[in-house]
mmCIF file of C-alpha atoms in Angstrom:
data_model
loop_
_atom_site.group_PDB
_atom_site.id
_atom_site.type_symbol
_atom_site.label_atom_id
_atom_site.label_comp_id
_atom_site.label_asym_id
_atom_site.label_seq_id
_atom_site.Cartn_x
_atom_site.Cartn_y
_atom_site.Cartn_z
ATOM 1 C CA UNK A 49 88.970 128.921 84.702
ATOM 2 C CA UNK A 50 87.033 126.035 82.815
ATOM 3 C CA UNK A 51 88.161 123.710 80.475
ATOM 4 C CA UNK A 52 91.412 123.256 82.350
ATOM 5 C CA UNK A 53 91.547 119.850 82.908
ATOM 6 C CA UNK A 54 90.811 119.970 79.031
ATOM 7 C CA UNK A 55 93.808 121.537 78.904
ATOM 8 C CA UNK A 56 95.633 119.601 80.681
ATOM 9 C CA UNK A 57 94.282 116.117 79.293
ATOM 10 C CA UNK A 58 95.900 117.829 76.659
ATOM 11 C CA UNK A 59 99.518 119.392 77.127
ATOM 12 C CA UNK A 60 99.939 116.915 79.877
ATOM 13 C CA UNK A 61 101.152 120.194 81.923
ATOM 14 C CA UNK A 62 99.816 123.391 83.107
ATOM 15 C CA UNK A 63 100.998 126.466 85.044
ATOM 16 C CA UNK A 64 101.467 126.490 88.933
ATOM 17 C CA UNK A 65 98.092 129.265 89.269
ATOM 18 C CA UNK A 66 96.131 127.041 86.741
ATOM 19 C CA UNK A 67 96.881 124.051 88.877
ATOM 20 C CA UNK A 68 96.387 125.839 91.486
ATOM 21 C CA UNK A 69 93.024 126.693 90.209
ATOM 22 C CA UNK A 70 91.495 122.563 88.954
ATOM 23 C CA UNK A 71 93.045 121.715 92.506
ATOM 24 C CA UNK A 72 89.567 124.250 94.566
ATOM 25 C CA UNK A 73 87.570 124.368 91.955
ATOM 26 C CA UNK A 74 84.267 123.214 92.787
ATOM 27 C CA UNK A 75 82.818 123.087 89.154
ATOM 28 C CA UNK A 76 80.840 119.397 89.151
ATOM 29 C CA UNK A 77 81.195 119.916 85.121
ATOM 30 C CA UNK A 78 85.146 120.432 85.046
ATOM 31 C CA UNK A 79 85.532 118.127 88.077
ATOM 32 C CA UNK A 80 83.404 115.258 86.055
ATOM 33 C CA UNK A 81 85.867 116.446 82.103
ATOM 34 C CA UNK A 82 88.378 115.842 84.561
ATOM 35 C CA UNK A 83 87.841 112.455 85.553
ATOM 36 C CA UNK A 84 86.595 111.227 82.088
ATOM 37 C CA UNK A 85 90.027 111.994 80.395
ATOM 38 C CA UNK A 86 91.849 110.341 82.981
ATOM 39 C CA UNK A 87 89.764 107.280 82.381
ATOM 40 C CA UNK A 88 90.214 107.978 78.639
ATOM 41 C CA UNK A 89 94.351 107.846 79.428
ATOM 42 C CA UNK A 90 94.542 105.198 81.621
ATOM 43 C CA UNK A 91 92.511 103.184 79.242
ATOM 44 C CA UNK A 92 95.174 104.076 76.714
ATOM 45 C CA UNK A 93 97.451 102.912 77.374
ATOM 46 C CA UNK A 94 96.389 99.897 79.970
ATOM 47 C CA UNK A 95 92.918 98.870 78.738
ATOM 48 C CA UNK A 96 90.750 98.304 81.110
ATOM 49 C CA UNK A 97 92.842 96.228 83.269
ATOM 50 C CA UNK A 98 93.281 96.226 86.820
ATOM 51 C CA UNK A 99 96.293 95.055 88.471
ATOM 52 C CA UNK A 100 96.243 92.898 91.725
ATOM 53 C CA UNK A 101 99.286 93.595 94.518
ATOM 54 C CA UNK A 102 99.041 91.166 97.087
ATOM 55 C CA UNK A 103 99.705 93.317 100.252
ATOM 56 C CA UNK A 104 101.690 91.416 102.868
ATOM 57 C CA UNK A 105 102.324 93.853 106.166
ATOM 58 C CA UNK A 106 105.081 91.866 108.235
ATOM 59 C CA UNK A 107 105.953 93.763 111.044
ATOM 60 C CA UNK A 108 103.831 96.275 112.961
ATOM 61 C CA UNK A 109 107.647 97.627 114.964
ATOM 62 C CA UNK A 110 108.935 101.004 113.462
ATOM 63 C CA UNK A 111 111.642 102.869 115.394
ATOM 64 C CA UNK A 112 110.427 106.504 113.226
ATOM 65 C CA UNK A 113 107.355 108.634 115.040
ATOM 66 C CA UNK A 114 105.905 109.679 112.583
ATOM 67 C CA UNK A 115 103.289 112.187 114.008
ATOM 68 C CA UNK A 116 100.161 110.931 111.572
ATOM 69 C CA UNK A 117 100.825 107.114 111.823
ATOM 70 C CA UNK A 118 99.397 104.550 113.898
ATOM 71 C CA UNK A 119 102.042 102.441 114.559
ATOM 72 C CA UNK A 120 104.828 105.344 115.241
ATOM 73 C CA UNK A 121 107.568 104.036 118.293
ATOM 74 C CA UNK A 122 105.529 106.500 120.535
ATOM 75 C CA UNK A 123 102.222 104.410 120.058
ATOM 76 C CA UNK A 124 102.192 102.589 123.500
ATOM 77 C CA UNK A 125 98.804 101.211 122.775
ATOM 78 C CA UNK A 126 100.326 99.771 119.305
ATOM 79 C CA UNK A 127 99.267 95.364 119.645
ATOM 80 C CA UNK A 128 102.861 94.605 117.684
ATOM 81 C CA UNK A 129 104.172 92.368 115.645
ATOM 82 C CA UNK A 130 106.453 89.985 113.083
ATOM 83 C CA UNK A 131 105.404 87.697 110.245
ATOM 84 C CA UNK A 132 107.695 85.025 110.805
ATOM 85 C CA UNK A 133 109.377 83.813 107.084
ATOM 86 C CA UNK A 134 107.387 80.795 107.708
ATOM 87 C CA UNK A 135 104.047 82.860 107.920
ATOM 88 C CA UNK A 136 105.605 85.349 104.372
ATOM 89 C CA UNK A 137 106.129 82.017 102.149
ATOM 90 C CA UNK A 138 102.236 80.394 103.133
ATOM 91 C CA UNK A 139 101.228 84.255 102.553
ATOM 92 C CA UNK A 140 102.732 84.056 98.428
ATOM 93 C CA UNK A 141 101.431 80.664 98.527
ATOM 94 C CA UNK A 142 98.066 81.458 99.482
ATOM 95 C CA UNK A 143 98.596 84.412 96.723
ATOM 96 C CA UNK A 144 99.418 82.853 94.479
ATOM 97 C CA UNK A 145 96.939 80.131 94.441
ATOM 98 C CA UNK A 146 94.757 83.046 94.170
ATOM 99 C CA UNK A 147 96.302 84.400 90.595
ATOM 100 C CA UNK A 148 98.203 87.115 92.407
ATOM 101 C CA UNK A 149 101.804 87.681 89.884
ATOM 102 C CA UNK A 150 102.727 90.783 92.476
ATOM 103 C CA UNK A 151 104.022 90.948 96.254
ATOM 104 C CA UNK A 152 104.138 93.752 98.636
ATOM 105 C CA UNK A 153 105.767 93.100 101.230
ATOM 106 C CA UNK A 154 105.588 95.909 103.906
ATOM 107 C CA UNK A 155 106.581 97.475 106.911
ATOM 108 C CA UNK A 156 107.520 99.164 109.532
ATOM 109 C CA UNK A 157 111.067 100.415 109.667
ATOM 110 C CA UNK A 158 112.264 97.519 111.977
ATOM 111 C CA UNK A 159 115.695 96.388 112.489
ATOM 112 C CA UNK A 160 114.640 93.192 112.627
ATOM 113 C CA UNK A 161 114.687 92.234 108.963
ATOM 114 C CA UNK A 162 118.486 92.935 108.577
ATOM 115 C CA UNK A 163 119.773 92.681 105.009
ATOM 116 C CA UNK A 164 120.919 89.243 105.112
ATOM 117 C CA UNK A 165 116.909 88.006 106.157
ATOM 118 C CA UNK A 166 115.631 90.346 103.483
ATOM 119 C CA UNK A 167 117.890 89.095 100.547
ATOM 120 C CA UNK A 168 117.308 85.338 102.012
ATOM 121 C CA UNK A 169 113.788 85.651 102.186
ATOM 122 C CA UNK A 170 113.234 87.724 98.032
ATOM 123 C CA UNK A 171 116.048 85.178 96.787
ATOM 124 C CA UNK A 172 113.358 82.505 98.230
ATOM 125 C CA UNK A 173 110.480 84.223 96.820
ATOM 126 C CA UNK A 174 112.108 84.777 93.707
ATOM 127 C CA UNK A 175 112.913 80.761 93.391
ATOM 128 C CA UNK A 176 109.539 80.097 93.987
ATOM 129 C CA UNK A 177 107.908 82.049 91.844
ATOM 130 C CA UNK A 178 109.889 82.900 88.608
ATOM 131 C CA UNK A 179 106.495 84.262 87.343
ATOM 132 C CA UNK A 180 106.012 86.874 90.204
ATOM 133 C CA UNK A 181 106.815 90.531 90.431
ATOM 134 C CA UNK A 182 108.469 91.805 94.279
ATOM 135 C CA UNK A 183 108.086 94.938 95.889
ATOM 136 C CA UNK A 184 109.096 96.354 99.099
ATOM 137 C CA UNK A 185 107.867 99.032 101.430
ATOM 138 C CA UNK A 186 110.539 99.259 103.935
ATOM 139 C CA UNK A 187 110.849 102.523 105.161
ATOM 140 C CA UNK A 188 114.600 104.406 104.327
ATOM 141 C CA UNK A 189 117.796 102.186 104.556
ATOM 142 C CA UNK A 190 121.412 102.598 102.737
ATOM 143 C CA UNK A 191 121.574 101.922 99.447
ATOM 144 C CA UNK A 192 123.756 98.633 99.966
ATOM 145 C CA UNK A 193 120.876 97.817 101.084
ATOM 146 C CA UNK A 194 118.602 98.823 98.240
ATOM 147 C CA UNK A 195 121.156 96.870 96.007
ATOM 148 C CA UNK A 196 121.643 94.016 98.113
ATOM 149 C CA UNK A 197 117.581 93.575 97.914
ATOM 150 C CA UNK A 198 117.661 94.420 94.437
ATOM 151 C CA UNK A 199 120.344 91.875 93.192
ATOM 152 C CA UNK A 200 118.467 88.841 95.170
ATOM 153 C CA UNK A 201 115.154 89.545 93.461
ATOM 154 C CA UNK A 202 114.139 92.465 94.356
ATOM 155 C CA UNK A 203 111.625 93.727 91.271
ATOM 156 C CA UNK A 204 109.678 97.192 92.817
ATOM 157 C CA UNK A 205 110.045 99.755 95.604
ATOM 158 C CA UNK A 206 107.932 101.347 97.488
ATOM 159 C CA UNK A 207 108.566 104.794 99.053
ATOM 160 C CA UNK A 208 105.957 107.490 99.663
ATOM 161 C CA UNK A 209 107.484 111.022 100.359
ATOM 162 C CA UNK A 210 105.191 112.432 101.806
ATOM 163 C CA UNK A 211 105.237 116.000 101.490
ATOM 164 C CA UNK A 212 107.718 117.390 98.951
ATOM 165 C CA UNK A 213 107.949 120.590 100.398
ATOM 166 C CA UNK A 214 110.500 121.108 103.474
ATOM 167 C CA UNK A 215 108.258 123.285 105.914
ATOM 168 C CA UNK A 216 105.873 120.883 105.677
ATOM 169 C CA UNK A 217 107.242 117.663 105.552
ATOM 170 C CA UNK A 218 109.341 118.852 109.217
ATOM 171 C CA UNK A 219 105.342 119.507 110.809
ATOM 172 C CA UNK A 220 104.595 115.132 109.975
ATOM 173 C CA UNK A 221 107.734 114.479 111.251
ATOM 174 C CA UNK A 222 110.493 114.324 113.836
ATOM 175 C CA UNK A 223 113.482 116.689 113.475
ATOM 176 C CA UNK A 224 115.985 112.798 113.062
ATOM 177 C CA UNK A 225 113.613 112.623 109.434
ATOM 178 C CA UNK A 226 114.655 114.767 106.927
ATOM 179 C CA UNK A 227 113.021 114.904 103.270
ATOM 180 C CA UNK A 228 116.872 115.099 101.840
ATOM 181 C CA UNK A 229 117.453 111.938 102.765
ATOM 182 C CA UNK A 230 113.802 111.138 101.373
ATOM 183 C CA UNK A 231 114.099 112.269 98.195
ATOM 184 C CA UNK A 232 118.475 110.888 98.129
ATOM 185 C CA UNK A 233 116.449 107.147 98.803
ATOM 186 C CA UNK A 234 114.125 107.619 96.153
ATOM 187 C CA UNK A 235 116.499 108.950 94.132
ATOM 188 C CA UNK A 236 118.496 106.286 94.661
ATOM 189 C CA UNK A 237 116.337 103.146 94.818
ATOM 190 C CA UNK A 238 116.150 105.282 90.934
ATOM 191 C CA UNK A 239 119.201 104.617 89.911
ATOM 192 C CA UNK A 240 120.166 101.123 91.109
ATOM 193 C CA UNK A 241 117.571 99.973 88.922
ATOM 194 C CA UNK A 242 113.657 99.761 90.720
ATOM 195 C CA UNK A 243 110.307 100.479 89.526
ATOM 196 C CA UNK A 244 109.426 103.047 91.748
ATOM 197 C CA UNK A 245 107.157 104.515 93.379
ATOM 198 C CA UNK A 246 106.580 107.217 95.976
ATOM 199 C CA UNK A 247 103.194 109.800 96.989
ATOM 200 C CA UNK A 248 102.142 111.706 99.473
ATOM 201 C CA UNK A 249 98.906 112.079 101.263
ATOM 202 C CA UNK A 250 95.907 114.391 100.805
ATOM 203 C CA UNK A 251 94.446 116.769 103.202
ATOM 204 C CA UNK A 252 97.626 115.744 105.487
ATOM 205 C CA UNK A 253 97.192 118.432 108.622
ATOM 206 C CA UNK A 254 98.956 121.933 107.498
ATOM 207 C CA UNK A 255 99.150 121.330 104.173
ATOM 208 C CA UNK A 256 98.272 123.819 101.656
ATOM 209 C CA UNK A 257 97.326 124.320 97.781
ATOM 210 C CA UNK A 258 101.033 125.009 97.665
ATOM 211 C CA UNK A 259 102.380 121.660 99.019
ATOM 212 C CA UNK A 260 99.855 119.704 96.770
ATOM 213 C CA UNK A 261 101.776 121.727 93.943
ATOM 214 C CA UNK A 262 105.040 120.941 95.507
ATOM 215 C CA UNK A 263 104.456 117.221 95.258
ATOM 216 C CA UNK A 264 103.307 116.921 91.820
ATOM 217 C CA UNK A 265 106.241 119.495 90.499
ATOM 218 C CA UNK A 266 108.956 116.981 92.505
ATOM 219 C CA UNK A 267 106.641 113.988 91.214
ATOM 220 C CA UNK A 268 107.638 115.568 87.329
ATOM 221 C CA UNK A 269 111.180 115.612 88.700
ATOM 222 C CA UNK A 270 111.561 111.942 90.278
ATOM 223 C CA UNK A 271 109.670 110.316 86.956
ATOM 224 C CA UNK A 272 107.783 107.355 89.104
ATOM 225 C CA UNK A 273 106.430 104.315 87.771
ATOM 226 C CA UNK A 274 103.495 104.377 90.493
ATOM 227 C CA UNK A 275 102.261 106.957 92.384
ATOM 228 C CA UNK A 276 100.698 106.506 95.741
ATOM 229 C CA UNK A 277 97.914 108.512 97.290
ATOM 230 C CA UNK A 278 95.402 109.306 99.653
ATOM 231 C CA UNK A 279 93.415 110.881 102.178
ATOM 232 C CA UNK A 280 95.213 111.463 105.645
ATOM 233 C CA UNK A 281 92.814 109.861 108.188
ATOM 234 C CA UNK A 282 93.598 110.694 111.748
ATOM 235 C CA UNK A 283 94.459 107.389 114.869
ATOM 236 C CA UNK A 284 93.249 108.000 117.926
ATOM 237 C CA UNK A 285 96.428 107.711 119.515
ATOM 238 C CA UNK A 286 98.483 109.854 117.512
ATOM 239 C CA UNK A 287 98.897 114.237 118.109
ATOM 240 C CA UNK A 288 96.728 114.446 114.994
ATOM 241 C CA UNK A 289 93.814 112.375 116.907
ATOM 242 C CA UNK A 290 91.677 115.288 116.312
ATOM 243 C CA UNK A 291 92.607 116.771 113.010
ATOM 244 C CA UNK A 292 90.649 116.448 110.382
ATOM 245 C CA UNK A 293 91.015 114.174 107.386
ATOM 246 C CA UNK A 294 91.644 114.711 103.566
ATOM 247 C CA UNK A 295 87.979 114.324 101.402
ATOM 248 C CA UNK A 296 87.353 112.461 98.591
ATOM 249 C CA UNK A 297 86.230 114.540 96.066
ATOM 250 C CA UNK A 298 89.629 116.114 96.723
ATOM 251 C CA UNK A 299 91.883 112.400 96.160
ATOM 252 C CA UNK A 300 89.969 112.338 92.944
ATOM 253 C CA UNK A 301 90.917 115.334 91.416
ATOM 254 C CA UNK A 302 94.704 114.820 92.569
ATOM 255 C CA UNK A 303 94.435 110.706 91.264
ATOM 256 C CA UNK A 304 92.707 112.581 88.085
ATOM 257 C CA UNK A 305 95.255 115.630 87.452
ATOM 258 C CA UNK A 306 98.091 112.439 87.923
ATOM 259 C CA UNK A 307 96.993 110.566 85.527
ATOM 260 C CA UNK A 308 96.605 113.272 82.768
ATOM 261 C CA UNK A 309 100.430 114.585 84.009
ATOM 262 C CA UNK A 310 101.678 110.697 84.159
ATOM 263 C CA UNK A 311 99.919 109.301 81.616
ATOM 264 C CA UNK A 312 101.824 105.527 82.148
ATOM 265 C CA UNK A 313 102.311 105.825 85.702
ATOM 266 C CA UNK A 314 100.458 102.776 87.849
ATOM 267 C CA UNK A 315 98.093 104.247 90.159
ATOM 268 C CA UNK A 316 96.367 102.372 93.374
ATOM 269 C CA UNK A 317 93.015 103.082 93.808
ATOM 270 C CA UNK A 318 94.181 102.928 98.004
ATOM 271 C CA UNK A 319 92.503 101.364 100.684
ATOM 272 C CA UNK A 320 92.394 104.786 102.339
ATOM 273 C CA UNK A 321 90.161 105.682 99.928
ATOM 274 C CA UNK A 322 87.940 103.110 100.092
ATOM 275 C CA UNK A 323 88.179 103.729 104.572
ATOM 276 C CA UNK A 324 86.827 106.931 103.739
ATOM 277 C CA UNK A 325 83.819 106.081 101.160
ATOM 278 C CA UNK A 326 82.749 102.645 100.233
ATOM 279 C CA UNK A 327 82.687 103.656 96.714
ATOM 280 C CA UNK A 328 85.601 104.436 96.912
ATOM 281 C CA UNK A 329 87.764 102.328 95.577
ATOM 282 C CA UNK A 330 85.174 101.875 92.171
ATOM 283 C CA UNK A 331 85.061 105.866 91.988
ATOM 284 C CA UNK A 332 88.957 105.836 91.878
ATOM 285 C CA UNK A 333 89.622 103.273 89.190
ATOM 286 C CA UNK A 334 86.577 105.626 87.537
ATOM 287 C CA UNK A 335 89.491 108.492 87.796
ATOM 288 C CA UNK A 336 92.703 107.062 85.921
ATOM 289 C CA UNK A 337 93.600 104.493 88.987
ATOM 290 C CA UNK A 338 94.729 101.382 87.299
ATOM 291 C CA UNK A 339 95.539 99.635 91.166
ATOM 292 C CA UNK A 340 94.446 97.190 93.553
ATOM 293 C CA UNK A 341 96.341 96.704 96.528
ATOM 294 C CA UNK A 342 94.639 93.857 98.598
ATOM 295 C CA UNK A 343 95.543 92.073 102.168
ATOM 296 C CA UNK A 344 97.178 88.863 102.437
ATOM 297 C CA UNK A 345 97.940 89.072 105.331
ATOM 298 C CA UNK A 346 97.287 86.584 108.274
ATOM 299 C CA UNK A 347 93.801 87.806 109.571
ATOM 300 C CA UNK A 348 95.190 87.464 113.183
ATOM 301 C CA UNK A 349 97.741 90.574 112.124
ATOM 302 C CA UNK A 350 95.420 92.336 110.470
ATOM 303 C CA UNK A 351 94.251 95.029 113.055
ATOM 304 C CA UNK A 352 97.306 95.231 114.376
ATOM 305 C CA UNK A 353 98.473 96.733 111.355
ATOM 306 C CA UNK A 354 97.143 99.703 113.060
ATOM 307 C CA UNK A 355 98.662 102.581 110.657
ATOM 308 C CA UNK A 356 95.026 105.059 110.975
ATOM 309 C CA UNK A 357 91.427 103.885 112.600
ATOM 310 C CA UNK A 358 88.570 102.502 110.871
ATOM 311 C CA UNK A 359 90.479 100.649 107.627
ATOM 312 C CA UNK A 360 88.516 98.228 105.809
ATOM 313 C CA UNK A 361 89.409 94.815 104.613
ATOM 314 C CA UNK A 362 90.668 93.305 108.530
ATOM 315 C CA UNK A 363 88.828 90.458 108.935
ATOM 316 C CA UNK A 364 88.400 88.566 105.501
ATOM 317 C CA UNK A 365 90.382 86.065 104.287
ATOM 318 C CA UNK A 366 92.029 86.671 101.477
ATOM 319 C CA UNK A 367 90.287 85.045 98.909
ATOM 320 C CA UNK A 368 87.083 86.570 100.741
ATOM 321 C CA UNK A 369 88.437 90.142 100.223
ATOM 322 C CA UNK A 370 90.178 89.104 96.710
ATOM 323 C CA UNK A 371 86.583 87.640 95.715
ATOM 324 C CA UNK A 372 84.827 90.649 97.298
ATOM 325 C CA UNK A 373 87.260 92.973 95.132
ATOM 326 C CA UNK A 374 86.837 91.568 91.917
ATOM 327 C CA UNK A 375 83.174 91.915 91.932
ATOM 328 C CA UNK A 376 83.490 95.426 93.038
ATOM 329 C CA UNK A 377 86.138 96.128 90.168
ATOM 330 C CA UNK A 378 84.055 94.907 87.290
ATOM 331 C CA UNK A 379 80.912 96.365 88.436
ATOM 332 C CA UNK A 380 83.109 99.746 87.908
ATOM 333 C CA UNK A 381 83.137 98.995 84.218
ATOM 334 C CA UNK A 382 87.131 96.717 84.110
ATOM 335 C CA UNK A 383 89.159 93.977 84.711
ATOM 336 C CA UNK A 384 90.831 92.334 87.445
ATOM 337 C CA UNK A 385 94.359 91.281 84.914
ATOM 338 C CA UNK A 386 96.200 88.262 86.618
ATOM 339 C CA UNK A 387 99.865 89.029 85.655
ATOM 340 C CA UNK A 388 102.300 91.551 86.741
ATOM 341 C CA UNK A 389 101.344 94.394 86.006
ATOM 342 C CA UNK A 390 104.820 96.241 85.115
ATOM 343 C CA UNK A 391 105.071 99.653 83.922
ATOM 344 C CA UNK A 392 103.910 101.144 80.662
ATOM 345 C CA UNK A 393 107.972 101.341 79.157
ATOM 346 C CA UNK A 394 109.090 98.329 81.154
ATOM 347 C CA UNK A 395 107.261 96.414 77.970
ATOM 348 C CA UNK A 396 106.943 99.038 75.072
#
């Protein structure tokens, strides 16, 4: 089976059987070829640049009850909060001073953040920081909602599809959530002109290799600008508390595969990757990743945005977090880029 990483590098795709063999391989030589080729491809399109996205976690309230998530509505132990308008703008101000040129407003599906409220905040950020990209990650909303926020100045939207297989999706989510609606939201966002991010968990309960191949095939159909994947990490107050987490090896394997299948994509080395291994994010960067999303949220709320156990960077000031990340990024052989960091196709 040796040589599949090289074949993927040369052709950009493999058959399902070949993907299955590459995903399950434990050959070190194959893993190293995949890593090396993934790094080569990211350097071809983005050089050694790593783009920083300032993450602002605006709310830990969520109306959904996803079985893997620490802020699911039936977790009575969750410590809920909402950032005020002033908080959010202060995070942007702080982030701008630290060199961030993308702000990501992320939160649970919280009806407090109505379209009117979001439009007004987005418009203000757009007028105060005209050279910055505004990214939203607020779950499933109506077409009209997405449209209004786009018109107010939002540039990008992150919405992980979580699982492209109907069967797996239904095992991870409550009955009122549907994969069909999730996918519809993603295609709507694309159609409205957002730079779109999708993605999935690696090593989720019940996940099979066929499910991972389904994820890759769905991403080929969607053609997102950004793909966010990270290992599944159990949370103690969810039905999956005792499940095994996703592994570093499999996550890195899939990151390499994604970079070769989607050469121009923006690919984050996620916080979850840094949570399961002290050098996880550096290894991600060396396997094709070119985005890191440090936390700009006020320190007082960081532990409350508790999606999974042992999340890193919950106690540091944004400036400390940024300084520490810059050193880590440079130690891995890359440079921090103080720019919006759009998808390659936007300016080419």
